Amino acid sequence: MTLETHDDGRVRVITINRPAQRNAVDPATAQRLFDAFMAFDADDTVDAAVLTGAQGAFCAGFDLKAAADGVARDWIAQVDIPGGWDDAMAQPLPGPMGPSRLMLRKPVIAAVEGHAVAGGLELAAWCDMRVAADDAVFGVFCRRWGVPLIDGGTVRLPRIVGQGRANDMILTGRAVTADEAVAIGLADRRVAPGQALPAALELARDLTRFPQGCMRADHLSARLSPRALAAALTREWASLGTFEQEGIAGAARFAAGAGRSGRFDGA
């Protein structure tokens, strides 16, 4: 299975399980993520969730091999919303990475080991808090491939780290270590390698102790309104055109083996 779920008391743990792809998300996994978080939000037996990745990686973004072979085009066409984003808020639909259009009632904590990059960074930013291991790496690595941020990254990242730091990350696509992530507010907790999930579980259990109605009301009030989120995501979605112009070619270069050195010069 590319996605695993289990409950720890009143906490649901959702694990992306594609370790050979560093937990990059393909369309089938995106749909499973969406379904899993919709089920979590509707389930009265759980109050918080932890999102993590299997075997030492959080998520390397959208699976560019799927993008290169055309599968992504079908998926993008499926998740497009011709009627507008207000319709999506009324009747939630998946984003390219899965749950990125959802505004849940309950908190979700990201447990980040290894890479949380490109769409994986967007998933981490979608979560309400982030626990990062010392070996965690964040970054807009899709910059090198001409693949735009279309899962809320340009909306949520500036609200988390501030506009200036978000500009730095978005424009340069550089790697951000756990040290820097904590310093700029991208990570809320920092732990030793291998301890992100236990620490995130402990934090989530703490949240379940509180009166849930009050906590959820404050949580909702602190975020963008659904209408404001819809407007911001609408503007971001306009970047999708660059995927056809540059991203498909970039994905093909990736699938052919380019960039394995980790350099940002297109090699």
PDB file of C-alpha atoms in Angstrom:
ATOM      1  CA  MET A   1       0.000   0.000   0.000  1.00  0.00           C
ATOM      2  CA  THR A   2       1.248   3.492  -0.831  1.00  0.00           C
ATOM      3  CA  LEU A   3      -0.569   4.931   2.200  1.00  0.00           C
ATOM      4  CA  GLU A   4      -0.868   3.481   5.687  1.00  0.00           C
ATOM      5  CA  THR A   5      -3.082   4.656   8.546  1.00  0.00           C
ATOM      6  CA  HIS A   6      -3.427   3.631  12.164  1.00  0.00           C
ATOM      7  CA  ASP A   7      -4.811   5.163  15.339  1.00  0.00           C
ATOM      8  CA  ASP A   8      -2.852   5.835  18.509  1.00  0.00           C
ATOM      9  CA  GLY A   9      -5.563   6.609  21.017  1.00  0.00           C
ATOM     10  CA  ARG A  10      -7.347   9.693  19.692  1.00  0.00           C
ATOM     11  CA  VAL A  11      -4.538  10.458  17.194  1.00  0.00           C
ATOM     12  CA  ARG A  12      -4.574   9.172  13.617  1.00  0.00           C
ATOM     13  CA  VAL A  13      -1.208   8.545  11.971  1.00  0.00           C
ATOM     14  CA  ILE A  14      -1.157   8.771   8.170  1.00  0.00           C
ATOM     15  CA  THR A  15       2.046   7.573   6.495  1.00  0.00           C
ATOM     16  CA  ILE A  16       3.026   8.019   2.855  1.00  0.00           C
ATOM     17  CA  ASN A  17       4.654   4.703   1.964  1.00  0.00           C
ATOM     18  CA  ARG A  18       6.588   4.999  -1.293  1.00  0.00           C
ATOM     19  CA  PRO A  19      10.154   4.868   0.076  1.00  0.00           C
ATOM     20  CA  ALA A  20      11.739   3.936  -3.258  1.00  0.00           C
ATOM     21  CA  GLN A  21      10.497   7.311  -4.562  1.00  0.00           C
ATOM     22  CA  ARG A  22      11.332   9.117  -1.289  1.00  0.00           C
ATOM     23  CA  ASN A  23       7.566   9.186  -0.769  1.00  0.00           C
ATOM     24  CA  ALA A  24       6.875  11.266  -3.849  1.00  0.00           C
ATOM     25  CA  VAL A  25       3.120  11.371  -4.478  1.00  0.00           C
ATOM     26  CA  ASP A  26       1.613   9.944  -7.645  1.00  0.00           C
ATOM     27  CA  PRO A  27      -2.045  10.516  -8.586  1.00  0.00           C
ATOM     28  CA  ALA A  28      -3.265   7.326  -6.881  1.00  0.00           C
ATOM     29  CA  THR A  29      -1.507   8.252  -3.638  1.00  0.00           C
ATOM     30  CA  ALA A  30      -2.836  11.808  -3.844  1.00  0.00           C
ATOM     31  CA  GLN A  31      -6.383  10.458  -4.021  1.00  0.00           C
ATOM     32  CA  ARG A  32      -5.724   8.168  -1.060  1.00  0.00           C
ATOM     33  CA  LEU A  33      -4.323  11.078   0.965  1.00  0.00           C
ATOM     34  CA  PHE A  34      -7.396  13.153   0.195  1.00  0.00           C
ATOM     35  CA  ASP A  35      -9.730  10.309   1.156  1.00  0.00           C
ATOM     36  CA  ALA A  36      -7.781   9.589   4.354  1.00  0.00           C
ATOM     37  CA  PHE A  37      -7.974  13.182   5.593  1.00  0.00           C
ATOM     38  CA  MET A  38     -11.635  13.522   4.690  1.00  0.00           C
ATOM     39  CA  ALA A  39     -12.296  10.359   6.726  1.00  0.00           C
ATOM     40  CA  PHE A  40     -10.169  11.665   9.608  1.00  0.00           C
ATOM     41  CA  ASP A  41     -12.065  14.947   9.807  1.00  0.00           C
ATOM     42  CA  ALA A  42     -15.414  13.136   9.851  1.00  0.00           C
ATOM     43  CA  ASP A  43     -14.403  10.552  12.472  1.00  0.00           C
ATOM     44  CA  ASP A  44     -15.499  11.502  15.999  1.00  0.00           C
ATOM     45  CA  THR A  45     -13.171   8.912  17.562  1.00  0.00           C
ATOM     46  CA  VAL A  46     -10.026  10.929  16.713  1.00  0.00           C
ATOM     47  CA  ASP A  47      -9.123  14.543  17.469  1.00  0.00           C
ATOM     48  CA  ALA A  48      -5.721  15.106  15.807  1.00  0.00           C
ATOM     49  CA  ALA A  49      -3.614  13.605  13.037  1.00  0.00           C
ATOM     50  CA  VAL A  50       0.066  13.170  12.262  1.00  0.00           C
ATOM     51  CA  LEU A  51       1.260  13.082   8.642  1.00  0.00           C
ATOM     52  CA  THR A  52       4.630  11.463   7.996  1.00  0.00           C
ATOM     53  CA  GLY A  53       6.607   9.480   5.431  1.00  0.00           C
ATOM     54  CA  ALA A  54       8.084   6.001   5.573  1.00  0.00           C
ATOM     55  CA  GLN A  55      11.760   5.110   5.958  1.00  0.00           C
ATOM     56  CA  GLY A  56      13.433   8.432   6.620  1.00  0.00           C
ATOM     57  CA  ALA A  57      11.813  10.765   4.094  1.00  0.00           C
ATOM     58  CA  PHE A  58       8.745  12.961   4.473  1.00  0.00           C
ATOM     59  CA  CYS A  59       7.841  13.602   0.827  1.00  0.00           C
ATOM     60  CA  ALA A  60       9.870  14.512  -2.261  1.00  0.00           C
ATOM     61  CA  GLY A  61       6.888  16.201  -3.936  1.00  0.00           C
ATOM     62  CA  PHE A  62       4.822  15.107  -6.900  1.00  0.00           C
ATOM     63  CA  ASP A  63       6.228  12.082  -8.710  1.00  0.00           C
ATOM     64  CA  LEU A  64       7.827  13.692 -11.755  1.00  0.00           C
ATOM     65  CA  LYS A  65       8.062  10.354 -13.519  1.00  0.00           C
ATOM     66  CA  ALA A  66       4.253  10.322 -13.524  1.00  0.00           C
ATOM     67  CA  ALA A  67       4.364  13.866 -14.880  1.00  0.00           C
ATOM     68  CA  ALA A  68       6.789  12.827 -17.605  1.00  0.00           C
ATOM     69  CA  ASP A  69       4.695   9.905 -18.832  1.00  0.00           C
ATOM     70  CA  GLY A  70       1.470  11.895 -19.094  1.00  0.00           C
ATOM     71  CA  VAL A  71      -0.346  10.445 -16.083  1.00  0.00           C
ATOM     72  CA  ALA A  72      -0.136  13.814 -14.366  1.00  0.00           C
ATOM     73  CA  ARG A  73      -2.006  15.560 -17.184  1.00  0.00           C
ATOM     74  CA  ASP A  74      -5.016  13.307 -16.663  1.00  0.00           C
ATOM     75  CA  TRP A  75      -4.856  13.872 -12.902  1.00  0.00           C
ATOM     76  CA  ILE A  76      -4.530  17.662 -13.241  1.00  0.00           C
ATOM     77  CA  ALA A  77      -7.504  17.700 -15.595  1.00  0.00           C
ATOM     78  CA  GLN A  78      -9.480  15.693 -13.040  1.00  0.00           C
ATOM     79  CA  VAL A  79      -8.690  18.036 -10.120  1.00  0.00           C
ATOM     80  CA  ASP A  80      -9.263  21.253 -12.074  1.00  0.00           C
ATOM     81  CA  ILE A  81     -12.365  23.163 -10.966  1.00  0.00           C
ATOM     82  CA  PRO A  82     -14.055  24.883 -13.920  1.00  0.00           C
ATOM     83  CA  GLY A  83     -16.793  26.262 -11.650  1.00  0.00           C
ATOM     84  CA  GLY A  84     -14.333  28.151  -9.454  1.00  0.00           C
ATOM     85  CA  TRP A  85     -12.745  27.657  -6.067  1.00  0.00           C
ATOM     86  CA  ASP A  86     -15.795  28.703  -4.066  1.00  0.00           C
ATOM     87  CA  ASP A  87     -17.383  25.543  -5.432  1.00  0.00           C
ATOM     88  CA  ALA A  88     -14.380  23.582  -4.156  1.00  0.00           C
ATOM     89  CA  MET A  89     -14.834  25.027  -0.685  1.00  0.00           C
ATOM     90  CA  ALA A  90     -18.497  23.974  -0.696  1.00  0.00           C
ATOM     91  CA  GLN A  91     -17.776  20.530  -2.107  1.00  0.00           C
ATOM     92  CA  PRO A  92     -14.119  19.655  -1.399  1.00  0.00           C
ATOM     93  CA  LEU A  93     -12.076  18.175  -4.198  1.00  0.00           C
ATOM     94  CA  PRO A  94      -8.499  16.911  -4.116  1.00  0.00           C
ATOM     95  CA  GLY A  95      -5.555  19.069  -5.085  1.00  0.00           C
ATOM     96  CA  PRO A  96      -2.651  17.699  -7.132  1.00  0.00           C
ATOM     97  CA  MET A  97      -0.911  16.491  -3.922  1.00  0.00           C
ATOM     98  CA  GLY A  98      -4.171  15.297  -2.359  1.00  0.00           C
ATOM     99  CA  PRO A  99      -5.503  17.197   0.691  1.00  0.00           C
ATOM    100  CA  SER A 100      -3.986  20.610  -0.131  1.00  0.00           C
ATOM    101  CA  ARG A 101      -7.357  22.333  -0.756  1.00  0.00           C
ATOM    102  CA  LEU A 102      -8.916  21.140   2.486  1.00  0.00           C
ATOM    103  CA  MET A 103      -9.472  23.283   5.574  1.00  0.00           C
ATOM    104  CA  LEU A 104     -10.035  20.689   8.266  1.00  0.00           C
ATOM    105  CA  ARG A 105     -11.704  21.243  11.638  1.00  0.00           C
ATOM    106  CA  LYS A 106      -9.000  19.260  13.461  1.00  0.00           C
ATOM    107  CA  PRO A 107      -5.243  19.885  13.708  1.00  0.00           C
ATOM    108  CA  VAL A 108      -2.690  17.994  11.628  1.00  0.00           C
ATOM    109  CA  ILE A 109       0.988  17.804  12.606  1.00  0.00           C
ATOM    110  CA  ALA A 110       3.747  16.972  10.111  1.00  0.00           C
ATOM    111  CA  ALA A 111       6.511  14.658  11.348  1.00  0.00           C
ATOM    112  CA  VAL A 112       9.387  15.464   8.997  1.00  0.00           C
ATOM    113  CA  GLU A 113      12.415  13.212   8.543  1.00  0.00           C
ATOM    114  CA  GLY A 114      14.642  13.807   5.538  1.00  0.00           C
ATOM    115  CA  HIS A 115      13.294  15.716   2.568  1.00  0.00           C
ATOM    116  CA  ALA A 116      10.087  17.763   2.543  1.00  0.00           C
ATOM    117  CA  VAL A 117      10.554  19.446  -0.801  1.00  0.00           C
ATOM    118  CA  ALA A 118       8.496  20.783  -3.725  1.00  0.00           C
ATOM    119  CA  GLY A 119       4.976  19.417  -3.235  1.00  0.00           C
ATOM    120  CA  GLY A 120       6.230  17.765  -0.044  1.00  0.00           C
ATOM    121  CA  LEU A 121       7.014  21.217   1.332  1.00  0.00           C
ATOM    122  CA  GLU A 122       3.491  22.246   0.348  1.00  0.00           C
ATOM    123  CA  LEU A 123       2.055  19.290   2.269  1.00  0.00           C
ATOM    124  CA  ALA A 124       4.145  20.224   5.311  1.00  0.00           C
ATOM    125  CA  ALA A 125       2.955  23.839   5.033  1.00  0.00           C
ATOM    126  CA  TRP A 126      -0.646  22.606   4.749  1.00  0.00           C
ATOM    127  CA  CYS A 127      -0.226  20.944   8.144  1.00  0.00           C
ATOM    128  CA  ASP A 128      -0.866  23.103  11.196  1.00  0.00           C
ATOM    129  CA  MET A 129       2.452  22.366  12.925  1.00  0.00           C
ATOM    130  CA  ARG A 130       5.733  20.779  11.890  1.00  0.00           C
ATOM    131  CA  VAL A 131       8.135  18.635  13.927  1.00  0.00           C
ATOM    132  CA  ALA A 132      11.478  18.346  12.131  1.00  0.00           C
ATOM    133  CA  ALA A 133      14.321  15.913  12.712  1.00  0.00           C
ATOM    134  CA  ASP A 134      17.886  17.239  12.599  1.00  0.00           C
ATOM    135  CA  ASP A 135      18.290  15.731   9.128  1.00  0.00           C
ATOM    136  CA  ALA A 136      15.174  17.395   7.712  1.00  0.00           C
ATOM    137  CA  VAL A 137      15.529  19.407   4.504  1.00  0.00           C
ATOM    138  CA  PHE A 138      12.877  21.791   3.200  1.00  0.00           C
ATOM    139  CA  GLY A 139      12.894  23.526  -0.163  1.00  0.00           C
ATOM    140  CA  VAL A 140      11.145  24.510  -3.380  1.00  0.00           C
ATOM    141  CA  PHE A 141      13.211  21.979  -5.320  1.00  0.00           C
ATOM    142  CA  CYS A 142      10.677  21.992  -8.162  1.00  0.00           C
ATOM    143  CA  ARG A 143      12.248  25.334  -9.139  1.00  0.00           C
ATOM    144  CA  ARG A 144      14.896  23.486 -11.188  1.00  0.00           C
ATOM    145  CA  TRP A 145      12.301  21.606 -13.223  1.00  0.00           C
ATOM    146  CA  GLY A 146       9.942  24.449 -14.132  1.00  0.00           C
ATOM    147  CA  VAL A 147       7.139  22.901 -12.070  1.00  0.00           C
ATOM    148  CA  PRO A 148       5.044  25.561 -10.272  1.00  0.00           C
ATOM    149  CA  LEU A 149       3.735  25.530  -6.713  1.00  0.00           C
ATOM    150  CA  ILE A 150       0.026  24.765  -7.149  1.00  0.00           C
ATOM    151  CA  ASP A 151      -0.801  23.100  -3.816  1.00  0.00           C
ATOM    152  CA  GLY A 152      -0.975  26.214  -1.659  1.00  0.00           C
ATOM    153  CA  GLY A 153       2.755  26.776  -1.222  1.00  0.00           C
ATOM    154  CA  THR A 154       2.645  30.382  -2.395  1.00  0.00           C
ATOM    155  CA  VAL A 155      -0.363  30.987  -0.134  1.00  0.00           C
ATOM    156  CA  ARG A 156       0.708  29.279   3.090  1.00  0.00           C
ATOM    157  CA  LEU A 157       4.495  29.709   3.115  1.00  0.00           C
ATOM    158  CA  PRO A 158       4.418  33.542   3.423  1.00  0.00           C
ATOM    159  CA  ARG A 159       1.944  33.233   6.302  1.00  0.00           C
ATOM    160  CA  ILE A 160       4.265  30.837   8.117  1.00  0.00           C
ATOM    161  CA  VAL A 161       7.702  32.408   7.606  1.00  0.00           C
ATOM    162  CA  GLY A 162       6.884  35.935   6.392  1.00  0.00           C
ATOM    163  CA  GLN A 163       6.962  37.330   2.876  1.00  0.00           C
ATOM    164  CA  GLY A 164      10.692  38.041   2.704  1.00  0.00           C
ATOM    165  CA  ARG A 165      11.794  34.569   3.771  1.00  0.00           C
ATOM    166  CA  ALA A 166       9.132  33.006   1.559  1.00  0.00           C
ATOM    167  CA  ASN A 167      10.479  35.036  -1.374  1.00  0.00           C
ATOM    168  CA  ASP A 168      13.955  33.663  -0.664  1.00  0.00           C
ATOM    169  CA  MET A 169      12.749  30.064  -0.628  1.00  0.00           C
ATOM    170  CA  ILE A 170      10.408  30.386  -3.598  1.00  0.00           C
ATOM    171  CA  LEU A 171      12.775  32.287  -5.885  1.00  0.00           C
ATOM    172  CA  THR A 172      16.026  30.445  -5.132  1.00  0.00           C
ATOM    173  CA  GLY A 173      14.723  26.926  -4.565  1.00  0.00           C
ATOM    174  CA  ARG A 174      17.571  26.426  -2.110  1.00  0.00           C
ATOM    175  CA  ALA A 175      17.700  23.832   0.656  1.00  0.00           C
ATOM    176  CA  VAL A 176      16.625  24.917   4.148  1.00  0.00           C
ATOM    177  CA  THR A 177      18.065  22.815   6.963  1.00  0.00           C
ATOM    178  CA  ALA A 178      16.330  21.991  10.232  1.00  0.00           C
ATOM    179  CA  ASP A 179      18.416  24.661  12.013  1.00  0.00           C
ATOM    180  CA  GLU A 180      17.161  27.385   9.696  1.00  0.00           C
ATOM    181  CA  ALA A 181      13.629  25.979   9.598  1.00  0.00           C
ATOM    182  CA  VAL A 182      13.344  26.392  13.365  1.00  0.00           C
ATOM    183  CA  ALA A 183      14.904  29.859  13.259  1.00  0.00           C
ATOM    184  CA  ILE A 184      12.408  31.155  10.671  1.00  0.00           C
ATOM    185  CA  GLY A 185       9.357  29.423  12.137  1.00  0.00           C
ATOM    186  CA  LEU A 186       8.933  26.808   9.431  1.00  0.00           C
ATOM    187  CA  ALA A 187       9.517  24.048  11.994  1.00  0.00           C
ATOM    188  CA  ASP A 188       7.872  24.273  15.426  1.00  0.00           C
ATOM    189  CA  ARG A 189       9.941  21.554  17.121  1.00  0.00           C
ATOM    190  CA  ARG A 190      13.349  20.043  16.364  1.00  0.00           C
ATOM    191  CA  VAL A 191      14.351  16.548  17.452  1.00  0.00           C
ATOM    192  CA  ALA A 192      17.040  13.928  16.852  1.00  0.00           C
ATOM    193  CA  PRO A 193      16.882  11.836  13.669  1.00  0.00           C
ATOM    194  CA  GLY A 194      14.291   9.091  13.960  1.00  0.00           C
ATOM    195  CA  GLN A 195      12.342  10.959  16.646  1.00  0.00           C
ATOM    196  CA  ALA A 196      10.058  13.168  14.549  1.00  0.00           C
ATOM    197  CA  LEU A 197       7.124  10.759  14.652  1.00  0.00           C
ATOM    198  CA  PRO A 198       7.324  10.036  18.419  1.00  0.00           C
ATOM    199  CA  ALA A 199       7.619  13.776  19.144  1.00  0.00           C
ATOM    200  CA  ALA A 200       4.729  14.634  16.819  1.00  0.00           C
ATOM    201  CA  LEU A 201       2.609  11.929  18.459  1.00  0.00           C
ATOM    202  CA  GLU A 202       3.363  13.331  21.907  1.00  0.00           C
ATOM    203  CA  LEU A 203       2.406  16.815  20.730  1.00  0.00           C
ATOM    204  CA  ALA A 204      -0.800  15.533  19.128  1.00  0.00           C
ATOM    205  CA  ARG A 205      -1.750  13.652  22.298  1.00  0.00           C
ATOM    206  CA  ASP A 206      -1.305  16.883  24.255  1.00  0.00           C
ATOM    207  CA  LEU A 207      -3.783  18.600  21.938  1.00  0.00           C
ATOM    208  CA  THR A 208      -6.408  15.923  22.543  1.00  0.00           C
ATOM    209  CA  ARG A 209      -6.482  16.808  26.283  1.00  0.00           C
ATOM    210  CA  PHE A 210      -8.154  20.171  25.694  1.00  0.00           C
ATOM    211  CA  PRO A 211     -11.870  20.950  25.255  1.00  0.00           C
ATOM    212  CA  GLN A 212     -12.099  20.334  21.537  1.00  0.00           C
ATOM    213  CA  GLY A 213     -14.910  22.721  20.589  1.00  0.00           C
ATOM    214  CA  CYS A 214     -13.065  25.768  21.919  1.00  0.00           C
ATOM    215  CA  MET A 215      -9.720  24.703  20.461  1.00  0.00           C
ATOM    216  CA  ARG A 216     -11.209  24.089  17.025  1.00  0.00           C
ATOM    217  CA  ALA A 217     -13.050  27.417  17.056  1.00  0.00           C
ATOM    218  CA  ASP A 218      -9.835  29.305  17.832  1.00  0.00           C
ATOM    219  CA  HIS A 219      -7.966  27.252  15.243  1.00  0.00           C
ATOM    220  CA  LEU A 220     -10.498  28.150  12.555  1.00  0.00           C
ATOM    221  CA  SER A 221     -10.487  31.821  13.503  1.00  0.00           C
ATOM    222  CA  ALA A 222      -6.690  32.029  13.249  1.00  0.00           C
ATOM    223  CA  ARG A 223      -6.645  30.881   9.619  1.00  0.00           C
ATOM    224  CA  LEU A 224      -7.705  32.456   6.356  1.00  0.00           C
ATOM    225  CA  SER A 225     -11.444  32.375   5.820  1.00  0.00           C
ATOM    226  CA  PRO A 226     -12.600  29.750   3.310  1.00  0.00           C
ATOM    227  CA  ARG A 227     -13.469  32.519   0.830  1.00  0.00           C
ATOM    228  CA  ALA A 228     -10.061  34.203   1.224  1.00  0.00           C
ATOM    229  CA  LEU A 229      -8.327  30.852   0.838  1.00  0.00           C
ATOM    230  CA  ALA A 230     -10.366  30.165  -2.295  1.00  0.00           C
ATOM    231  CA  ALA A 231      -9.346  33.511  -3.787  1.00  0.00           C
ATOM    232  CA  ALA A 232      -5.654  32.949  -2.985  1.00  0.00           C
ATOM    233  CA  LEU A 233      -5.642  29.432  -4.399  1.00  0.00           C
ATOM    234  CA  THR A 234      -7.415  30.663  -7.520  1.00  0.00           C
ATOM    235  CA  ARG A 235      -4.590  33.106  -8.179  1.00  0.00           C
ATOM    236  CA  GLU A 236      -1.965  30.427  -7.524  1.00  0.00           C
ATOM    237  CA  TRP A 237      -3.724  27.968  -9.853  1.00  0.00           C
ATOM    238  CA  ALA A 238      -3.105  30.384 -12.721  1.00  0.00           C
ATOM    239  CA  SER A 239       0.533  29.259 -12.566  1.00  0.00           C
ATOM    240  CA  LEU A 240      -0.526  25.886 -13.941  1.00  0.00           C
ATOM    241  CA  GLY A 241       0.045  27.136 -17.480  1.00  0.00           C
ATOM    242  CA  THR A 242       3.796  27.129 -16.865  1.00  0.00           C
ATOM    243  CA  PHE A 243       3.618  23.390 -16.255  1.00  0.00           C
ATOM    244  CA  GLU A 244       2.689  22.861 -19.882  1.00  0.00           C
ATOM    245  CA  GLN A 245       5.351  25.339 -21.032  1.00  0.00           C
ATOM    246  CA  GLU A 246       8.272  24.224 -18.855  1.00  0.00           C
ATOM    247  CA  GLY A 247       7.273  21.605 -16.311  1.00  0.00           C
ATOM    248  CA  ILE A 248       6.597  18.688 -18.635  1.00  0.00           C
ATOM    249  CA  ALA A 249      10.016  19.114 -20.248  1.00  0.00           C
ATOM    250  CA  GLY A 250      11.602  19.432 -16.801  1.00  0.00           C
ATOM    251  CA  ALA A 251       9.841  16.300 -15.600  1.00  0.00           C
ATOM    252  CA  ALA A 252      11.152  14.438 -18.649  1.00  0.00           C
ATOM    253  CA  ARG A 253      14.703  15.559 -17.821  1.00  0.00           C
ATOM    254  CA  PHE A 254      14.226  14.311 -14.261  1.00  0.00           C
ATOM    255  CA  ALA A 255      12.864  10.968 -15.450  1.00  0.00           C
ATOM    256  CA  ALA A 256      15.905  10.641 -17.715  1.00  0.00           C
ATOM    257  CA  GLY A 257      18.226  10.999 -14.725  1.00  0.00           C
ATOM    258  CA  ALA A 258      19.081  14.707 -14.641  1.00  0.00           C
ATOM    259  CA  GLY A 259      19.606  16.413 -11.308  1.00  0.00           C
ATOM    260  CA  ARG A 260      20.618  13.303  -9.377  1.00  0.00           C
ATOM    261  CA  SER A 261      23.664  15.227  -8.146  1.00  0.00           C
ATOM    262  CA  GLY A 262      21.373  17.595  -6.249  1.00  0.00           C
ATOM    263  CA  ARG A 263      22.744  20.652  -8.056  1.00  0.00           C
ATOM    264  CA  PHE A 264      20.474  23.546  -8.936  1.00  0.00           C
ATOM    265  CA  ASP A 265      22.060  24.416 -12.265  1.00  0.00           C
ATOM    266  CA  GLY A 266      19.868  22.074 -14.267  1.00  0.00           C
ATOM    267  CA  ALA A 267      22.468  19.311 -14.306  1.00  0.00           C
TER     268      ALA A 267
END
